[in-house]
CSV table of C-alpha atoms in Angstrom, one decimal:
chain,number,residue,atom,x,y,z
A,17,UNK,CA,46.5,105.3,145.9
A,18,UNK,CA,45.4,107.2,142.9
A,19,UNK,CA,42.6,105.7,140.7
A,20,UNK,CA,43.9,104.1,137.5
A,21,UNK,CA,43.8,106.4,134.5
A,22,UNK,CA,40.8,105.3,132.5
A,23,UNK,CA,41.7,106.7,129.1
A,24,UNK,CA,45.3,106.5,128.0
A,25,UNK,CA,44.6,106.7,124.2
A,26,UNK,CA,45.8,110.3,124.0
A,27,UNK,CA,49.4,109.0,124.4
A,28,UNK,CA,49.1,107.6,120.9
A,29,UNK,CA,48.5,111.0,119.4
A,30,UNK,CA,51.1,112.1,116.8
A,31,UNK,CA,52.3,115.0,119.1
A,32,UNK,CA,54.4,112.5,121.1
A,33,UNK,CA,57.5,110.4,120.4
A,34,UNK,CA,58.0,107.0,122.0
A,35,UNK,CA,60.2,108.6,124.6
A,36,UNK,CA,57.3,110.7,125.8
A,37,UNK,CA,55.0,107.7,126.1
A,38,UNK,CA,57.7,105.9,128.1
A,39,UNK,CA,58.3,108.9,130.3
A,40,UNK,CA,54.6,109.2,131.2
A,41,UNK,CA,54.2,105.6,132.0
A,42,UNK,CA,57.4,105.5,134.1
A,43,UNK,CA,56.3,108.5,136.1
A,44,UNK,CA,52.8,107.2,136.6
A,45,UNK,CA,54.2,104.0,138.0
A,46,UNK,CA,56.7,105.8,140.2
A,47,UNK,CA,54.1,108.3,141.5
A,48,UNK,CA,51.6,105.6,142.4
A,49,UNK,CA,54.1,104.2,144.9
A,50,UNK,CA,56.1,107.2,146.0
A,51,UNK,CA,53.6,110.0,146.3
A,52,UNK,CA,50.9,110.0,148.9
A,53,UNK,CA,47.5,111.5,148.1
A,54,UNK,CA,47.6,113.6,151.2
A,55,UNK,CA,50.6,115.3,152.9
A,56,UNK,CA,49.5,116.2,156.4
A,57,UNK,CA,49.3,119.6,157.9
A,58,UNK,CA,53.0,120.7,157.6
A,59,UNK,CA,52.9,121.9,154.0
A,60,UNK,CA,56.4,123.4,154.1
A,61,UNK,CA,57.9,120.1,155.1
A,62,UNK,CA,55.7,118.2,152.6
A,63,UNK,CA,57.1,120.4,149.8
A,64,UNK,CA,60.7,119.9,151.0
A,65,UNK,CA,60.1,116.2,151.0
A,66,UNK,CA,58.5,116.2,147.6
A,67,UNK,CA,61.4,118.2,146.0
A,68,UNK,CA,63.8,115.7,147.5
A,69,UNK,CA,61.8,112.7,146.2
A,70,UNK,CA,61.5,114.3,142.7
A,71,UNK,CA,65.2,115.1,142.7
A,72,UNK,CA,66.2,111.6,143.7
A,73,UNK,CA,63.8,110.1,141.2
A,74,UNK,CA,65.5,112.1,138.4
A,75,UNK,CA,62.3,113.9,137.4
A,76,UNK,CA,63.5,117.4,138.2
A,77,UNK,CA,66.2,117.0,135.6
A,78,UNK,CA,63.5,117.5,132.9
A,79,UNK,CA,62.9,121.1,134.2
A,80,UNK,CA,66.5,122.1,133.7
A,81,UNK,CA,68.2,123.0,130.4
A,82,UNK,CA,71.7,121.7,129.8
A,83,UNK,CA,73.1,118.3,130.5
A,84,UNK,CA,76.3,119.9,131.9
A,85,UNK,CA,74.1,121.5,134.6
A,86,UNK,CA,72.0,118.4,135.5
A,87,UNK,CA,69.4,118.6,132.8
A,88,UNK,CA,68.1,115.7,130.7
A,89,UNK,CA,68.3,117.7,127.5
A,90,UNK,CA,70.2,120.7,126.2
A,91,UNK,CA,66.8,122.6,125.8
A,92,UNK,CA,63.7,122.0,127.8
A,93,UNK,CA,61.3,119.6,126.2
A,94,UNK,CA,57.9,121.3,126.5
A,95,UNK,CA,55.9,118.1,125.8
A,96,UNK,CA,57.8,116.3,128.5
A,97,UNK,CA,57.2,119.1,131.0
A,98,UNK,CA,53.5,119.0,130.2
A,99,UNK,CA,53.2,115.2,130.5
A,100,UNK,CA,55.1,115.3,133.8
A,101,UNK,CA,52.9,118.0,135.2
A,102,UNK,CA,49.7,116.4,134.0
A,103,UNK,CA,50.7,113.1,135.6
A,104,UNK,CA,51.9,114.6,138.8
A,105,UNK,CA,48.7,116.7,139.1
A,106,UNK,CA,46.5,113.7,138.7
A,107,UNK,CA,48.4,112.1,141.7
A,108,UNK,CA,48.9,115.1,143.9
A,109,UNK,CA,48.5,118.8,143.5
A,110,UNK,CA,51.4,119.5,145.9
A,111,UNK,CA,53.7,117.2,143.9
A,112,UNK,CA,52.9,119.1,140.7
A,113,UNK,CA,53.5,122.4,142.5
A,114,UNK,CA,56.8,121.2,143.8
A,115,UNK,CA,58.0,120.1,140.3
A,116,UNK,CA,56.7,123.2,138.5
A,117,UNK,CA,58.3,125.7,140.9
A,118,UNK,CA,61.7,124.1,140.5
A,119,UNK,CA,61.4,124.7,136.8
A,120,UNK,CA,59.9,128.2,136.9
A,121,UNK,CA,62.1,129.3,139.7
A,122,UNK,CA,65.3,128.3,137.9
A,123,UNK,CA,64.0,128.9,134.3
A,124,UNK,CA,65.6,132.3,134.0
A,125,UNK,CA,69.0,130.9,134.9
A,126,UNK,CA,68.6,128.0,132.4
A,127,UNK,CA,67.6,130.5,129.6
A,128,UNK,CA,69.8,133.5,130.3
A,129,UNK,CA,72.3,132.7,133.1
A,130,UNK,CA,76.0,132.8,132.8
A,131,UNK,CA,78.0,129.6,132.9
A,132,UNK,CA,79.0,130.4,136.5
A,133,UNK,CA,75.4,131.1,137.5
A,134,UNK,CA,74.3,127.8,136.0
A,135,UNK,CA,77.0,125.9,137.7
A,136,UNK,CA,76.2,127.4,141.0
A,137,UNK,CA,72.5,126.8,141.0
A,138,UNK,CA,71.1,124.4,138.4
A,139,UNK,CA,72.7,121.1,139.5
A,140,UNK,CA,71.4,121.6,143.0
A,141,UNK,CA,67.9,122.5,141.7
A,142,UNK,CA,67.9,119.4,139.4
A,143,UNK,CA,68.9,117.1,142.3
A,144,UNK,CA,66.4,118.6,144.7
A,145,UNK,CA,69.1,119.9,147.0
A,146,UNK,CA,68.1,123.5,146.5
A,147,UNK,CA,64.5,124.9,146.3
A,148,UNK,CA,63.9,127.7,143.7
A,149,UNK,CA,61.4,130.5,143.5
A,150,UNK,CA,60.2,133.1,141.0
A,151,UNK,CA,59.6,136.6,142.4
A,152,UNK,CA,57.8,138.8,139.9
A,153,UNK,CA,54.4,139.9,141.4
A,154,UNK,CA,54.0,142.9,143.7
A,155,UNK,CA,51.1,144.2,145.7
A,156,UNK,CA,50.3,146.7,142.9
A,157,UNK,CA,51.9,144.9,140.0
A,158,UNK,CA,50.5,141.5,139.1
A,159,UNK,CA,49.4,141.2,135.5
A,160,UNK,CA,50.6,144.7,134.9
A,161,UNK,CA,54.4,144.0,135.2
A,162,UNK,CA,55.2,147.5,134.0
A,163,UNK,CA,53.9,149.0,137.3
A,164,UNK,CA,56.6,147.3,139.2
A,165,UNK,CA,58.1,149.4,142.1
A,166,UNK,CA,60.7,147.1,143.6
A,167,UNK,CA,64.0,148.8,142.7
A,168,UNK,CA,67.6,147.8,142.4
A,169,UNK,CA,70.2,150.5,142.5
A,170,UNK,CA,73.7,149.9,141.2
A,171,UNK,CA,76.3,150.8,143.9
A,172,UNK,CA,79.8,150.0,142.6
A,173,UNK,CA,80.0,146.2,142.0
A,174,UNK,CA,76.8,145.6,143.9
A,175,UNK,CA,73.1,146.2,143.5
A,176,UNK,CA,70.9,147.4,146.4
A,177,UNK,CA,67.3,146.1,146.4
A,178,UNK,CA,64.4,147.8,148.1
A,179,UNK,CA,60.7,147.0,147.8
A,180,UNK,CA,58.3,144.1,148.1
A,181,UNK,CA,57.2,141.0,146.2
A,182,UNK,CA,54.0,139.1,147.0
A,183,UNK,CA,52.2,135.8,146.0
A,184,UNK,CA,55.6,134.2,145.8
A,185,UNK,CA,55.3,130.5,145.6
A,186,UNK,CA,58.0,128.6,147.7
A,187,UNK,CA,58.3,131.9,149.7
A,188,UNK,CA,59.7,131.0,153.1
A,189,UNK,CA,61.2,127.6,152.1
A,190,UNK,CA,63.2,128.6,148.9
A,191,UNK,CA,67.0,128.6,149.0
A,192,UNK,CA,67.1,131.2,146.2
A,193,UNK,CA,64.8,133.6,144.5
A,194,UNK,CA,64.9,135.0,140.9
A,195,UNK,CA,63.8,138.5,141.6
A,196,UNK,CA,62.7,141.2,139.1
A,197,UNK,CA,63.4,144.8,140.0
A,198,UNK,CA,63.3,148.2,138.4
A,199,UNK,CA,66.8,149.4,137.4
A,200,UNK,CA,65.6,152.5,135.5
A,201,UNK,CA,67.1,152.2,132.0
A,202,UNK,CA,63.7,153.2,130.6
A,203,UNK,CA,60.1,153.7,131.5
A,204,UNK,CA,57.7,150.8,131.9
A,205,UNK,CA,58.7,147.2,131.2
A,206,UNK,CA,62.0,148.2,129.5
A,207,UNK,CA,63.6,149.3,132.8
A,208,UNK,CA,63.6,146.1,134.7
A,209,UNK,CA,66.4,143.6,135.4
A,210,UNK,CA,66.5,140.1,136.9
A,211,UNK,CA,68.6,138.9,139.8
A,212,UNK,CA,69.4,135.8,141.8
A,213,UNK,CA,69.0,136.5,145.5
A,214,UNK,CA,70.0,133.8,148.0
A,215,UNK,CA,67.5,133.3,150.8
A,216,UNK,CA,70.0,134.1,153.5
A,217,UNK,CA,70.9,137.5,152.0
A,218,UNK,CA,71.0,140.3,154.5
A,219,UNK,CA,68.1,142.7,153.9
A,220,UNK,CA,65.7,140.0,152.6
A,221,UNK,CA,62.8,139.3,155.0
A,222,UNK,CA,59.9,136.9,154.8
A,223,UNK,CA,57.4,139.6,155.7
A,224,UNK,CA,54.2,137.5,155.6
A,225,UNK,CA,53.2,133.9,155.0
A,226,UNK,CA,50.0,133.7,152.9
A,227,UNK,CA,47.4,131.0,153.5
A,228,UNK,CA,45.3,130.1,150.4
A,229,UNK,CA,42.5,127.6,149.8
A,230,UNK,CA,44.8,125.0,148.3
A,231,UNK,CA,47.7,125.2,150.8
A,232,UNK,CA,51.3,125.6,149.5
A,233,UNK,CA,54.2,127.7,150.6
A,234,UNK,CA,53.4,131.3,149.7
A,235,UNK,CA,54.8,134.5,151.0
A,236,UNK,CA,55.3,138.2,150.8
A,237,UNK,CA,59.0,139.2,150.6
A,238,UNK,CA,60.5,142.5,151.7
A,239,UNK,CA,63.8,143.9,150.6
A,240,UNK,CA,65.5,146.6,152.7
A,241,UNK,CA,68.9,147.7,151.5
A,242,UNK,CA,69.5,144.1,150.3
A,243,UNK,CA,73.0,144.1,148.7
A,244,UNK,CA,73.8,141.5,146.1
A,245,UNK,CA,76.8,141.2,143.8
A,246,UNK,CA,76.4,142.6,140.3
A,247,UNK,CA,77.4,139.1,139.2
A,248,UNK,CA,74.0,137.9,140.4
A,249,UNK,CA,72.2,139.8,137.6
A,250,UNK,CA,70.7,137.5,135.0
A,251,UNK,CA,71.1,138.7,131.5
A,252,UNK,CA,71.6,142.3,130.4
A,253,UNK,CA,70.6,145.3,132.5
A,254,UNK,CA,67.1,146.5,131.6
A,255,UNK,CA,66.2,143.2,129.9
A,256,UNK,CA,64.3,141.7,132.9
A,257,UNK,CA,60.9,141.9,131.3
A,258,UNK,CA,62.3,139.8,128.3
A,259,UNK,CA,63.7,137.3,130.8
A,260,UNK,CA,60.5,137.0,132.7
A,261,UNK,CA,58.3,136.6,129.6
A,262,UNK,CA,60.6,134.0,128.1
A,263,UNK,CA,60.6,132.0,131.3
A,264,UNK,CA,56.8,132.2,131.6
A,265,UNK,CA,56.5,131.2,127.9
A,266,UNK,CA,58.2,127.9,128.6
A,267,UNK,CA,56.0,127.0,131.5
A,268,UNK,CA,52.6,128.6,130.6
A,269,UNK,CA,51.5,125.6,128.6
A,270,UNK,CA,52.4,123.4,131.5
A,271,UNK,CA,49.9,125.2,133.7
A,272,UNK,CA,47.2,124.1,131.3
A,273,UNK,CA,48.7,120.5,131.5
A,274,UNK,CA,48.4,120.6,135.3
A,275,UNK,CA,44.7,121.6,135.1
A,276,UNK,CA,44.3,118.7,132.6
A,277,UNK,CA,45.7,116.3,135.2
A,278,UNK,CA,43.2,117.6,137.8
A,279,UNK,CA,40.4,117.2,135.3
A,280,UNK,CA,41.4,113.7,134.4
A,281,UNK,CA,41.5,112.7,138.1
A,282,UNK,CA,38.1,114.2,138.6
A,283,UNK,CA,36.6,112.3,135.7
A,284,UNK,CA,38.1,109.0,137.0
A,285,UNK,CA,36.8,109.7,140.5
A,286,UNK,CA,33.3,110.5,139.1
A,287,UNK,CA,33.2,107.4,137.0
A,288,UNK,CA,34.1,105.2,139.9
A,289,UNK,CA,31.5,106.9,142.1
A,290,UNK,CA,28.7,106.9,139.5
A,291,UNK,CA,29.2,103.2,138.7
A,292,UNK,CA,29.2,102.1,142.3
A,293,UNK,CA,26.6,104.5,143.9
A,294,UNK,CA,23.3,102.7,144.2
A,295,UNK,CA,20.2,104.9,143.7
A,296,UNK,CA,16.5,103.9,143.0
A,297,UNK,CA,17.4,100.3,142.2
A,298,UNK,CA,20.1,101.2,139.7
A,299,UNK,CA,23.4,103.1,139.8
A,300,UNK,CA,24.0,106.8,139.4
A,301,UNK,CA,25.7,106.0,136.0
A,302,UNK,CA,22.5,104.5,134.7
A,303,UNK,CA,20.7,107.9,134.6
A,304,UNK,CA,20.8,109.7,131.3
A,305,UNK,CA,21.6,113.0,133.0
A,306,UNK,CA,24.7,111.4,134.4
A,307,UNK,CA,25.7,110.0,131.0
A,308,UNK,CA,25.2,113.4,129.4
A,309,UNK,CA,27.4,115.1,132.0
A,310,UNK,CA,30.1,112.5,131.4
A,311,UNK,CA,29.9,113.3,127.7
A,312,UNK,CA,30.5,117.0,128.4
A,313,UNK,CA,33.3,116.3,130.8
A,314,UNK,CA,35.1,113.9,128.4
A,315,UNK,CA,34.7,116.3,125.5
A,316,UNK,CA,36.1,119.2,127.5
A,317,UNK,CA,39.1,117.2,128.6
A,318,UNK,CA,40.0,116.0,125.1
A,319,UNK,CA,39.5,119.5,123.7
A,320,UNK,CA,41.9,120.9,126.2
A,321,UNK,CA,44.4,118.1,125.7
A,322,UNK,CA,44.5,118.8,122.0
A,323,UNK,CA,45.2,122.5,122.5
A,324,UNK,CA,47.8,121.8,125.2
A,325,UNK,CA,49.8,119.3,123.2
A,326,UNK,CA,49.5,121.3,120.0
A,327,UNK,CA,51.1,124.3,121.7
A,328,UNK,CA,53.7,122.1,123.4
A,329,UNK,CA,54.6,120.4,120.0
A,330,UNK,CA,54.8,123.7,118.2
A,331,UNK,CA,57.1,125.1,120.8
A,332,UNK,CA,59.4,122.1,120.6
A,333,UNK,CA,59.5,122.7,116.8
A,334,UNK,CA,60.9,126.2,117.6
A,335,UNK,CA,57.7,128.0,116.6
A,336,UNK,CA,56.2,131.0,118.4
A,337,UNK,CA,53.3,129.9,120.6
A,338,UNK,CA,52.1,133.0,122.3
A,339,UNK,CA,48.5,132.6,121.0
A,340,UNK,CA,48.5,128.8,121.2
A,341,UNK,CA,49.8,128.7,124.8
A,342,UNK,CA,47.2,131.3,125.8
A,343,UNK,CA,44.4,129.3,124.1
A,344,UNK,CA,45.6,126.1,125.9
A,345,UNK,CA,45.7,127.8,129.3
A,346,UNK,CA,42.4,129.5,128.9
A,347,UNK,CA,40.6,126.5,127.7
A,348,UNK,CA,42.2,123.9,130.0
A,349,UNK,CA,41.8,125.9,133.3
A,350,UNK,CA,38.3,127.0,132.6
A,351,UNK,CA,37.0,123.6,131.5
A,352,UNK,CA,38.8,121.8,134.3
A,353,UNK,CA,36.9,124.0,136.8
A,354,UNK,CA,33.6,122.8,135.2
A,355,UNK,CA,34.7,119.2,135.0
A,356,UNK,CA,35.7,119.2,138.7
A,357,UNK,CA,32.5,120.9,139.7
A,358,UNK,CA,30.5,118.3,137.9
A,359,UNK,CA,32.4,115.5,139.5
A,360,UNK,CA,31.9,117.0,143.0
A,361,UNK,CA,28.2,117.2,142.3
A,362,UNK,CA,28.0,113.5,141.6
A,363,UNK,CA,29.5,112.9,145.1
A,364,UNK,CA,26.7,114.8,146.7
A,365,UNK,CA,27.3,115.7,150.4
A,366,UNK,CA,30.5,113.6,150.4
A,367,UNK,CA,31.9,115.9,147.8
A,368,UNK,CA,32.3,118.8,150.2
A,369,UNK,CA,33.9,116.7,153.0
A,370,UNK,CA,37.5,117.9,153.6
A,371,UNK,CA,40.2,115.9,151.9
A,372,UNK,CA,37.9,113.8,149.8
A,373,UNK,CA,39.8,113.8,146.4
A,374,UNK,CA,37.2,115.8,144.5
A,375,UNK,CA,37.1,118.4,147.4
A,376,UNK,CA,40.8,118.8,147.1
A,377,UNK,CA,40.6,119.1,143.4
A,378,UNK,CA,37.9,121.8,143.7
A,379,UNK,CA,40.3,123.9,145.8
A,380,UNK,CA,43.4,123.1,143.7
A,381,UNK,CA,41.9,124.2,140.4
A,382,UNK,CA,40.7,127.6,141.4
A,383,UNK,CA,44.2,129.3,141.5
A,384,UNK,CA,45.2,128.0,138.1
A,385,UNK,CA,42.6,130.3,136.5
A,386,UNK,CA,44.6,133.2,138.0
A,387,UNK,CA,48.3,132.6,138.2
A,388,UNK,CA,50.7,132.9,135.3
A,389,UNK,CA,48.2,135.1,133.5
A,390,UNK,CA,44.5,135.1,134.5
A,391,UNK,CA,41.9,133.9,132.1
A,392,UNK,CA,41.0,137.5,131.2
A,393,UNK,CA,44.6,138.2,130.4
A,394,UNK,CA,44.8,135.1,128.1
A,395,UNK,CA,41.7,136.4,126.3
A,396,UNK,CA,43.5,139.8,125.7
A,397,UNK,CA,46.6,137.9,124.5
A,398,UNK,CA,44.6,135.8,122.0
A,399,UNK,CA,42.7,138.8,120.7
A,400,UNK,CA,45.9,140.9,120.3
A,401,UNK,CA,47.7,138.1,118.5
A,402,UNK,CA,44.7,137.5,116.1
A,403,UNK,CA,44.7,141.2,115.3
A,404,UNK,CA,48.4,141.2,114.6
A,405,UNK,CA,48.1,138.2,112.3
A,406,UNK,CA,45.2,139.9,110.5
A,407,UNK,CA,47.1,143.1,110.1
A,408,UNK,CA,50.1,141.1,108.7
A,409,UNK,CA,47.9,139.5,106.0
A,410,UNK,CA,46.5,142.9,105.0
A,411,UNK,CA,50.0,144.3,104.7
A,412,UNK,CA,51.0,141.3,102.4
A,413,UNK,CA,48.1,142.1,100.2
């Protein structure tokens, strides 16, 4: 069972309403009983089971917009999503992944889908009966989405997809993929459209399963003359980049929240270790070096939390949060890596033993500094937004 969260004082911050505090405490209690710290070697089945559990528990409803389609609210509550991911990540990285991908994989449908598309997919995603996936990246188009090569050609009342997608989370177990492909309305990012592709579509192949240091379902997809109905297009033709960025904008801050959950778990594990580990007639916690390290860890965690919940609160107020979300993700993921490394160091040799909590956290955190915008990309976003703001003030003068 997960260690008890040492510091809950952040829940009293003014970013939250009482419903947010209740939600976090309810999930924390549920997860402590329902979610195992380890999930065995069959990661695919573990994720399927977790999606079912999260659906039956009602937690996936928070990742869906529209009560008519199974969601809790008409619009996604960013603060709730962040609290849910932070809490799940503290209990289990795979549980956080399973929750997050249901939201990200169906987010484009929630935001831009037709009534028929929402009816066909969202209730099943919210209940955990369908597994969703988001297929944007390609072998030569990761951060540079405009370099996308996967193409969708209109043929009567169908589109024909050809090309590849890679690094696709839930690849191989998903029931449906939101796929972005070039439709040619314009050069670069303006000539991309979004589509819903069912996993059993003829011409869609799981070309490769990808193993990574923190195992979760990941695959390379191949499309060969894959025909889908034109009614499966999400939003307007040529507006796929807008769809993708709007979807990522909803969930980017929550990536930071997941890293915060990992960091909180690492700090709690380290506190338990340091106060019980006997060394030289005292405990590890009695050394000033250890206390100084705890001070650094706690300060990094609170700094990240403030940035995360500022961005989440601002988004829930309807404000643009491009810069704030990038700051939150950059700060939280980078500092979580440092916090977890420090925790592992306190465990000594035990810290590098497979499946010890801090060892799992060490593997879990590394990918968060890359996906949904690498740290370097976040720096570019922050710098660009600052320059835009500065230019706007000069114009006003």
